[in-house]
mmCIF file of C-alpha atoms in Angstrom:
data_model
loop_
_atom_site.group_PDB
_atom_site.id
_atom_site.type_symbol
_atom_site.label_atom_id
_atom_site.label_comp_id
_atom_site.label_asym_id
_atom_site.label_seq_id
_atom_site.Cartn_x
_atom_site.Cartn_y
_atom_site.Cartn_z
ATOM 1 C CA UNK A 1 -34.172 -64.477 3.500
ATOM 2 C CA UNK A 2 -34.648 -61.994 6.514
ATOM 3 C CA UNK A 3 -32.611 -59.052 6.113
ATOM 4 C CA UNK A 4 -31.996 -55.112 6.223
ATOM 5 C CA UNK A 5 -31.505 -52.355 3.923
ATOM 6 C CA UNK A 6 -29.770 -48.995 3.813
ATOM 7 C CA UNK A 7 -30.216 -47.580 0.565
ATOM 8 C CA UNK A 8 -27.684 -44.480 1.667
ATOM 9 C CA UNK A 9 -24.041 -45.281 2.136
ATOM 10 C CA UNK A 10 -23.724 -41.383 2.907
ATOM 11 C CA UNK A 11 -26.204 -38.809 4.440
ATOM 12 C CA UNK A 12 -24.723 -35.273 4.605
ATOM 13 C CA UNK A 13 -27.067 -33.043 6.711
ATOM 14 C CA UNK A 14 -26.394 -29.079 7.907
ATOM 15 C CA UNK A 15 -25.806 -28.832 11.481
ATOM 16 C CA UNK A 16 -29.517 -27.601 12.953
ATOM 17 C CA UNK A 17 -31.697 -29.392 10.076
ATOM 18 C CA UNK A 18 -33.854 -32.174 10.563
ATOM 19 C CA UNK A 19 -31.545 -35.637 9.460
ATOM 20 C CA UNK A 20 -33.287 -38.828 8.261
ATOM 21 C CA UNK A 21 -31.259 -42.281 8.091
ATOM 22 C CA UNK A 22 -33.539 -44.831 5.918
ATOM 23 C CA UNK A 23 -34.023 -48.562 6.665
ATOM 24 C CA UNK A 24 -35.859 -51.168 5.270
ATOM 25 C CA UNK A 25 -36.141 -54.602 6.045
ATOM 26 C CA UNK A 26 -37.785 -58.186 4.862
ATOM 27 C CA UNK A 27 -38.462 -60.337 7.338
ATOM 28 C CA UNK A 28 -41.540 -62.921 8.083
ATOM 29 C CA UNK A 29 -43.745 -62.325 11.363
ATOM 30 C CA UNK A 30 -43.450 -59.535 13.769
ATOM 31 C CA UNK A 31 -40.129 -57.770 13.418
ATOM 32 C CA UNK A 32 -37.701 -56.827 16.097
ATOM 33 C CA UNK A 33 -35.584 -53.840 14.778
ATOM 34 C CA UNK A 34 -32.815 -51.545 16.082
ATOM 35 C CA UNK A 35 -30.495 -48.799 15.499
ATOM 36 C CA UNK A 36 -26.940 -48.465 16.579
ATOM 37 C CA UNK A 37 -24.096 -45.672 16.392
ATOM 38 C CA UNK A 38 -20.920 -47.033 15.662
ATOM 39 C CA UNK A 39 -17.812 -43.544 16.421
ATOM 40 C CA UNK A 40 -14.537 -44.429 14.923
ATOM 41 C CA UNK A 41 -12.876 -47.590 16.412
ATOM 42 C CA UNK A 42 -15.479 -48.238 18.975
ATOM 43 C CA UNK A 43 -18.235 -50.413 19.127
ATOM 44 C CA UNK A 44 -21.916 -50.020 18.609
ATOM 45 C CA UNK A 45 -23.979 -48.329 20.911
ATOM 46 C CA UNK A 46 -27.516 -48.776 20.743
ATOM 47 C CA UNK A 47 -30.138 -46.199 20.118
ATOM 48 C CA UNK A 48 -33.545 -47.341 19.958
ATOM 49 C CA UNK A 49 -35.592 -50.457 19.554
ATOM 50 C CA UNK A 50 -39.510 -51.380 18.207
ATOM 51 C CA UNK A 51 -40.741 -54.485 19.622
ATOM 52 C CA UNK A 52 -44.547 -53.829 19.649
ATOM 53 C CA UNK A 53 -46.429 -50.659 20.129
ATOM 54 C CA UNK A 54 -46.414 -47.233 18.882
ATOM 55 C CA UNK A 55 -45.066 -46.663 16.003
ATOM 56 C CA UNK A 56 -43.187 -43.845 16.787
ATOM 57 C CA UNK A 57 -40.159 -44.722 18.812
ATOM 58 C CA UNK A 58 -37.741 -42.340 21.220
ATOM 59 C CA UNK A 59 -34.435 -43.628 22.040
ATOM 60 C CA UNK A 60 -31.022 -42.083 23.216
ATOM 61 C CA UNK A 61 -29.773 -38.175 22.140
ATOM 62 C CA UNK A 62 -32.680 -37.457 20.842
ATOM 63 C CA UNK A 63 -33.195 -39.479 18.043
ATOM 64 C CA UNK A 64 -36.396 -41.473 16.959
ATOM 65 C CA UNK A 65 -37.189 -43.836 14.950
ATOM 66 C CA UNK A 66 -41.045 -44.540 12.859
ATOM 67 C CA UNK A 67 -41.673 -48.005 12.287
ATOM 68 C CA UNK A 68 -43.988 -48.595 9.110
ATOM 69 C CA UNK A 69 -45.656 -52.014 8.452
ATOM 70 C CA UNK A 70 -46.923 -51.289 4.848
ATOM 71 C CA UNK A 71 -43.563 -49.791 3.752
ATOM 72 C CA UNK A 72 -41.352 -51.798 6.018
ATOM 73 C CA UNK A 73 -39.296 -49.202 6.844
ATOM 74 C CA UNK A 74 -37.933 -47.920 9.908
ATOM 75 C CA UNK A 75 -36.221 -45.018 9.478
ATOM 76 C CA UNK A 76 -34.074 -43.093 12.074
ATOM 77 C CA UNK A 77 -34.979 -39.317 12.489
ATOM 78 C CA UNK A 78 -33.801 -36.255 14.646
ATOM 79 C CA UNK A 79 -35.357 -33.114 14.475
ATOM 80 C CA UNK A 80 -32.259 -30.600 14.801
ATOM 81 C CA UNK A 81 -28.363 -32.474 13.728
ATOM 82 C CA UNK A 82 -25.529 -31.839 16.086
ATOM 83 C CA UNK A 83 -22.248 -31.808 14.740
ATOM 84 C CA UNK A 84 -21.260 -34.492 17.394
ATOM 85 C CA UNK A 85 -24.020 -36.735 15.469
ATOM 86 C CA UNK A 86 -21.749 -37.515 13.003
ATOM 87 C CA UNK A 87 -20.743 -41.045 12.758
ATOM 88 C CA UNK A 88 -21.723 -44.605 11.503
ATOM 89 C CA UNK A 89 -25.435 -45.940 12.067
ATOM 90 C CA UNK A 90 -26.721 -49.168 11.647
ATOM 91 C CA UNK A 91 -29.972 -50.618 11.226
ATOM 92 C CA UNK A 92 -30.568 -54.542 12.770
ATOM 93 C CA UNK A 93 -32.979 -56.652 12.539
ATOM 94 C CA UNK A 94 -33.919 -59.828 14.265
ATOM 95 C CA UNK A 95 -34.890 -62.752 12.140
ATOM 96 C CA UNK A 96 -36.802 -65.405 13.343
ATOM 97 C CA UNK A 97 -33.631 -67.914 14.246
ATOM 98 C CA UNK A 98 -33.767 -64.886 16.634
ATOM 99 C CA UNK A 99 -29.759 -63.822 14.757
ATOM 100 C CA UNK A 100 -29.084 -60.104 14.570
ATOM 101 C CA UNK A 101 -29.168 -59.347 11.157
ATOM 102 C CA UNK A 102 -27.349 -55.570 10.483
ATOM 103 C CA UNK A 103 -27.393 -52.979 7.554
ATOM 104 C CA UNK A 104 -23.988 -52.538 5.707
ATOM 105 C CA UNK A 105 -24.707 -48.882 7.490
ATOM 106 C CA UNK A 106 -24.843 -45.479 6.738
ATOM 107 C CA UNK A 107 -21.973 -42.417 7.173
ATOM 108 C CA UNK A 108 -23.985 -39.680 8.317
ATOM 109 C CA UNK A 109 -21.865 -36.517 8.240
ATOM 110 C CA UNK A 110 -23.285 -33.195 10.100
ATOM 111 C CA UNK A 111 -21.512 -30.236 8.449
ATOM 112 C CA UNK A 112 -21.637 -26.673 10.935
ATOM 113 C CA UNK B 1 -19.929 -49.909 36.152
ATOM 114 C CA UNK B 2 -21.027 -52.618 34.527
ATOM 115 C CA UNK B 3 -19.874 -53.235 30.333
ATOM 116 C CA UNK B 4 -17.955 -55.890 28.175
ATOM 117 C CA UNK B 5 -14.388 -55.306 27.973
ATOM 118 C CA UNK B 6 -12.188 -56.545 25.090
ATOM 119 C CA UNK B 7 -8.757 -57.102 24.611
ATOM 120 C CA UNK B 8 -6.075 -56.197 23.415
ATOM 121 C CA UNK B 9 -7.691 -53.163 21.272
ATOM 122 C CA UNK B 10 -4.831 -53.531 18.822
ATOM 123 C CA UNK B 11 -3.682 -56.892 17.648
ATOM 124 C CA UNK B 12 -0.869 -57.740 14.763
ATOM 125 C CA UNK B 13 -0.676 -60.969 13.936
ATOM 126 C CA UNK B 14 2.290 -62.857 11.339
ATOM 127 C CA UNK B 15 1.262 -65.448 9.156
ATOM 128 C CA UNK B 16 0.543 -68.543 9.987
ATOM 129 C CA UNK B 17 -0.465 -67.854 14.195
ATOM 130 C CA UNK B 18 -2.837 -68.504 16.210
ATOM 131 C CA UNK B 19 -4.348 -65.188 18.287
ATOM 132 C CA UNK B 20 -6.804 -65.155 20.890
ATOM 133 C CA UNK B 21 -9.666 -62.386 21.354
ATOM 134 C CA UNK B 22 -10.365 -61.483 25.162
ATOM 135 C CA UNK B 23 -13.927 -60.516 25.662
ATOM 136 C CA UNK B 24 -15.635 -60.023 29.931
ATOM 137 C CA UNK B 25 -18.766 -58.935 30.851
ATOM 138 C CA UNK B 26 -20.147 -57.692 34.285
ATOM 139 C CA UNK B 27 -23.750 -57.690 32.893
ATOM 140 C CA UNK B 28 -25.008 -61.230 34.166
ATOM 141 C CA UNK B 29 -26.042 -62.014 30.476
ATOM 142 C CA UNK B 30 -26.476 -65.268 29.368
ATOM 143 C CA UNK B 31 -26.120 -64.878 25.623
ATOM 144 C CA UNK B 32 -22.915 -63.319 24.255
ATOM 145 C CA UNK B 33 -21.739 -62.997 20.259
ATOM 146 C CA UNK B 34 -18.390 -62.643 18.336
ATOM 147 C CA UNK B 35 -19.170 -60.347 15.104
ATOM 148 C CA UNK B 36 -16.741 -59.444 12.222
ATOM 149 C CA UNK B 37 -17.084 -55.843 10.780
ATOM 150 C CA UNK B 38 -15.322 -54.978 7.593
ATOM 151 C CA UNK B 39 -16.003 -51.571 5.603
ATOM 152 C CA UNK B 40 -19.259 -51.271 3.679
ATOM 153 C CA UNK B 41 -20.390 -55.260 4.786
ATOM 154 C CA UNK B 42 -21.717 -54.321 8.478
ATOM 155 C CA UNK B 43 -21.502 -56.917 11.055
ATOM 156 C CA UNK B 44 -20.967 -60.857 10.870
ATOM 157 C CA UNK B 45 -21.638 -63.185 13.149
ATOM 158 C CA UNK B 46 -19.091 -65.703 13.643
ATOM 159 C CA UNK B 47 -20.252 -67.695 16.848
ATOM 160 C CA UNK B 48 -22.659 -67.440 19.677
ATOM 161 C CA UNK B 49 -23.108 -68.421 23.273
ATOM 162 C CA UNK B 50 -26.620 -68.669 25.232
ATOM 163 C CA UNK B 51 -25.413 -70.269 27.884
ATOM 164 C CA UNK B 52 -22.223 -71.424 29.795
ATOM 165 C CA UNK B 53 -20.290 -74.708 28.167
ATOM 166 C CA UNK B 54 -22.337 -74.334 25.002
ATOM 167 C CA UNK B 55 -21.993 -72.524 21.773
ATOM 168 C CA UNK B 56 -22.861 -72.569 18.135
ATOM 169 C CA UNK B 57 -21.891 -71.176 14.543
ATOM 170 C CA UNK B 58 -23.037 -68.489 13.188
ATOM 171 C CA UNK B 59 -22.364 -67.369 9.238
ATOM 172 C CA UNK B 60 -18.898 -67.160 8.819
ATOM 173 C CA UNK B 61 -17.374 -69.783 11.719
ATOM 174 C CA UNK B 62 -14.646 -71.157 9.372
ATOM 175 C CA UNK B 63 -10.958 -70.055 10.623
ATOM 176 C CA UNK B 64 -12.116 -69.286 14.148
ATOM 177 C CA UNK B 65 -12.880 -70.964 17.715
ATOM 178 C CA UNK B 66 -14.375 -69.909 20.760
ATOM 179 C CA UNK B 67 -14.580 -70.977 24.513
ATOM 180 C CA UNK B 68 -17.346 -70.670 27.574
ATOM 181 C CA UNK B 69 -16.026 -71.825 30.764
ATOM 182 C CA UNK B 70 -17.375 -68.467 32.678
ATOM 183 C CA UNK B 71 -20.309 -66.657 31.809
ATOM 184 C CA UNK B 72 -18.298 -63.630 32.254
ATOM 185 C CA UNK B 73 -15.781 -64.580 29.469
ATOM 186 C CA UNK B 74 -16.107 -65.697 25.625
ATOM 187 C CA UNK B 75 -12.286 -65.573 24.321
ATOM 188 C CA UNK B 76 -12.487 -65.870 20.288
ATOM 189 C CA UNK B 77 -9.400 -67.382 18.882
ATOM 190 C CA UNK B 78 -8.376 -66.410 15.262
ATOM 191 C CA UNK B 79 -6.425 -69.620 13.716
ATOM 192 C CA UNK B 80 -4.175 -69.604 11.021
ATOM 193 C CA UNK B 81 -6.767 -71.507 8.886
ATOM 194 C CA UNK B 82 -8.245 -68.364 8.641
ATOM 195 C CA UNK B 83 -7.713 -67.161 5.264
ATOM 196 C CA UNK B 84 -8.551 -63.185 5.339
ATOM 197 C CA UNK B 85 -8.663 -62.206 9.331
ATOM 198 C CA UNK B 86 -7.787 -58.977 9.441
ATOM 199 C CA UNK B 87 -10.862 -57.151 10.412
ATOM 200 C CA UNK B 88 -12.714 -55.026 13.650
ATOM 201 C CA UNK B 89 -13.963 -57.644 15.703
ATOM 202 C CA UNK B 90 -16.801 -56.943 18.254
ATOM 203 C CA UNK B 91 -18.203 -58.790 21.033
ATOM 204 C CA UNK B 92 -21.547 -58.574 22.229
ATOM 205 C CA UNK B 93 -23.688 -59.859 24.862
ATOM 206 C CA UNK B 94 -27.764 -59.912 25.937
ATOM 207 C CA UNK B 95 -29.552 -60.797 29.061
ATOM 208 C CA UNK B 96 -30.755 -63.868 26.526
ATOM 209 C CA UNK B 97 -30.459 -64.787 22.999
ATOM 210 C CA UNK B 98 -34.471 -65.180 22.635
ATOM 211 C CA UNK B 99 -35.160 -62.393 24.521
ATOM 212 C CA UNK B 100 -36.045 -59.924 21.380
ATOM 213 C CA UNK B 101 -33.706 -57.300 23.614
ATOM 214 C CA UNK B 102 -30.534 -55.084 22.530
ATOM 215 C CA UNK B 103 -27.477 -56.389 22.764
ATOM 216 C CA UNK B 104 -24.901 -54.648 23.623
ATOM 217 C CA UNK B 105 -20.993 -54.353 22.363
ATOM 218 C CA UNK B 106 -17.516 -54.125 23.075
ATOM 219 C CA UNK B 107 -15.346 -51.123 21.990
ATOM 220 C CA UNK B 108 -13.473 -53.625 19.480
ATOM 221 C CA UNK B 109 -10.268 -55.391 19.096
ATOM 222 C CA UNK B 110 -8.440 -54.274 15.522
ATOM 223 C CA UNK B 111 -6.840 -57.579 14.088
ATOM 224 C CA UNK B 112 -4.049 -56.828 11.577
ATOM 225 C CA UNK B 113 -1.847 -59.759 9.631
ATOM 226 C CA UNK B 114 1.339 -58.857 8.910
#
């Protein structure tokens, strides 16, 4: 079954350290994968995609994102938290039915 | 300024009712999605859309309906064979389903049974 993992229901990072949100997924063939930020009663707003390509992947307020065939992972960085980070990230993936499959997401909290 | 706009953002719903979801987008996409979001299970995907007068079922369709007349609009109505609705509900949409693109969401309509 094609789906997505995030081992971390909670991240707590220090406002100006690097943060890392972790993601793996399972999924036959080439995989399309995303990350979203979800702030309290809002919807998701997306961040950064790999399709092809490098493997290192820049997306919206700085974050990035490393995509890594061996491990399948495709975890969500940022060099320096902001408070205003905090919030609720998700990591999707497409399976091949071409469905959206997301992580149950992770609470990343950015302490000052 | 384009987006998808949902409606209302608060809904209360008795026993036993029907309610219906608003959802409108401005971004010309073909393929728009109804997800459920309850705490610590991400998103679900109830139905889909890829084009105007068609849509399918996605993983948890039972208790709900949903409507393409426009390709602006995909209302979702909640029915009262639906056993546990209250939930965030989020619509989405994408130029096209196959397209491998983002999709992108509503800010959310908070269903509550009373």
């Amino acid at each position: 079954a094609q789906s997505v993992a995030q081992p971390e229901d909670q991240v707590n990072v220090a406002e100006g350290n690097p943060l890392t949100v972790k993601c793996t997924y399972s999924v036959s063939g080439n995989p399309y994968l995303f990350w979203y930020v979800q702030y309290p009663n809002r919807g998701l707003q997306f961040l950064l995609k790999y399709i092809t390509g490098d493997n290192l992947v820049k997306g919206s307020y700085g974050f990035e994102a490393e995509f890594n065939k061996s491990q399948t992972s495709f975890h969500l960085k940022k060099p320096s938290a902001l408070v205003s980070d905090s919030a609720l990230y998700f990591c999707a993936v497409r399976d091949p039915t071409w469905d959206m499959r997301f992580g149950a997401g992770t609470r990343l909290t950015v302490k000052p | 300024d384009g987006g998808i706009t949902q409606s209302p953002k608060y809904l209360f719903r008795k026993e036993g009712q029907n309610v219906t979801l608003s959802c409108e987008q401005n971004l010309n996409h073909d393929a728009m999605y109804w997800y459920r979001q309850d705490p610590g299970q991400g998103l679900r995907l109830i139905y889909y859309s890829q084009i105007v007068n068609d849509f399918q079922k996605g993983d948890i369709a039972e208790g709900y309906s949903v409507s393409r007349e426009k390709k602006e609009s995909f209302p979702l109505t909640v029915t009262s064979a639906q056993k546990n609705p209250t939930a965030f509900y989020l619509c989405a949409s994408s130029i096209s389903r196959t397209s491998g693109g983002e999709q992108f969401f509503g800010p959310g309509t908070r269903l509550t049974v009373l």
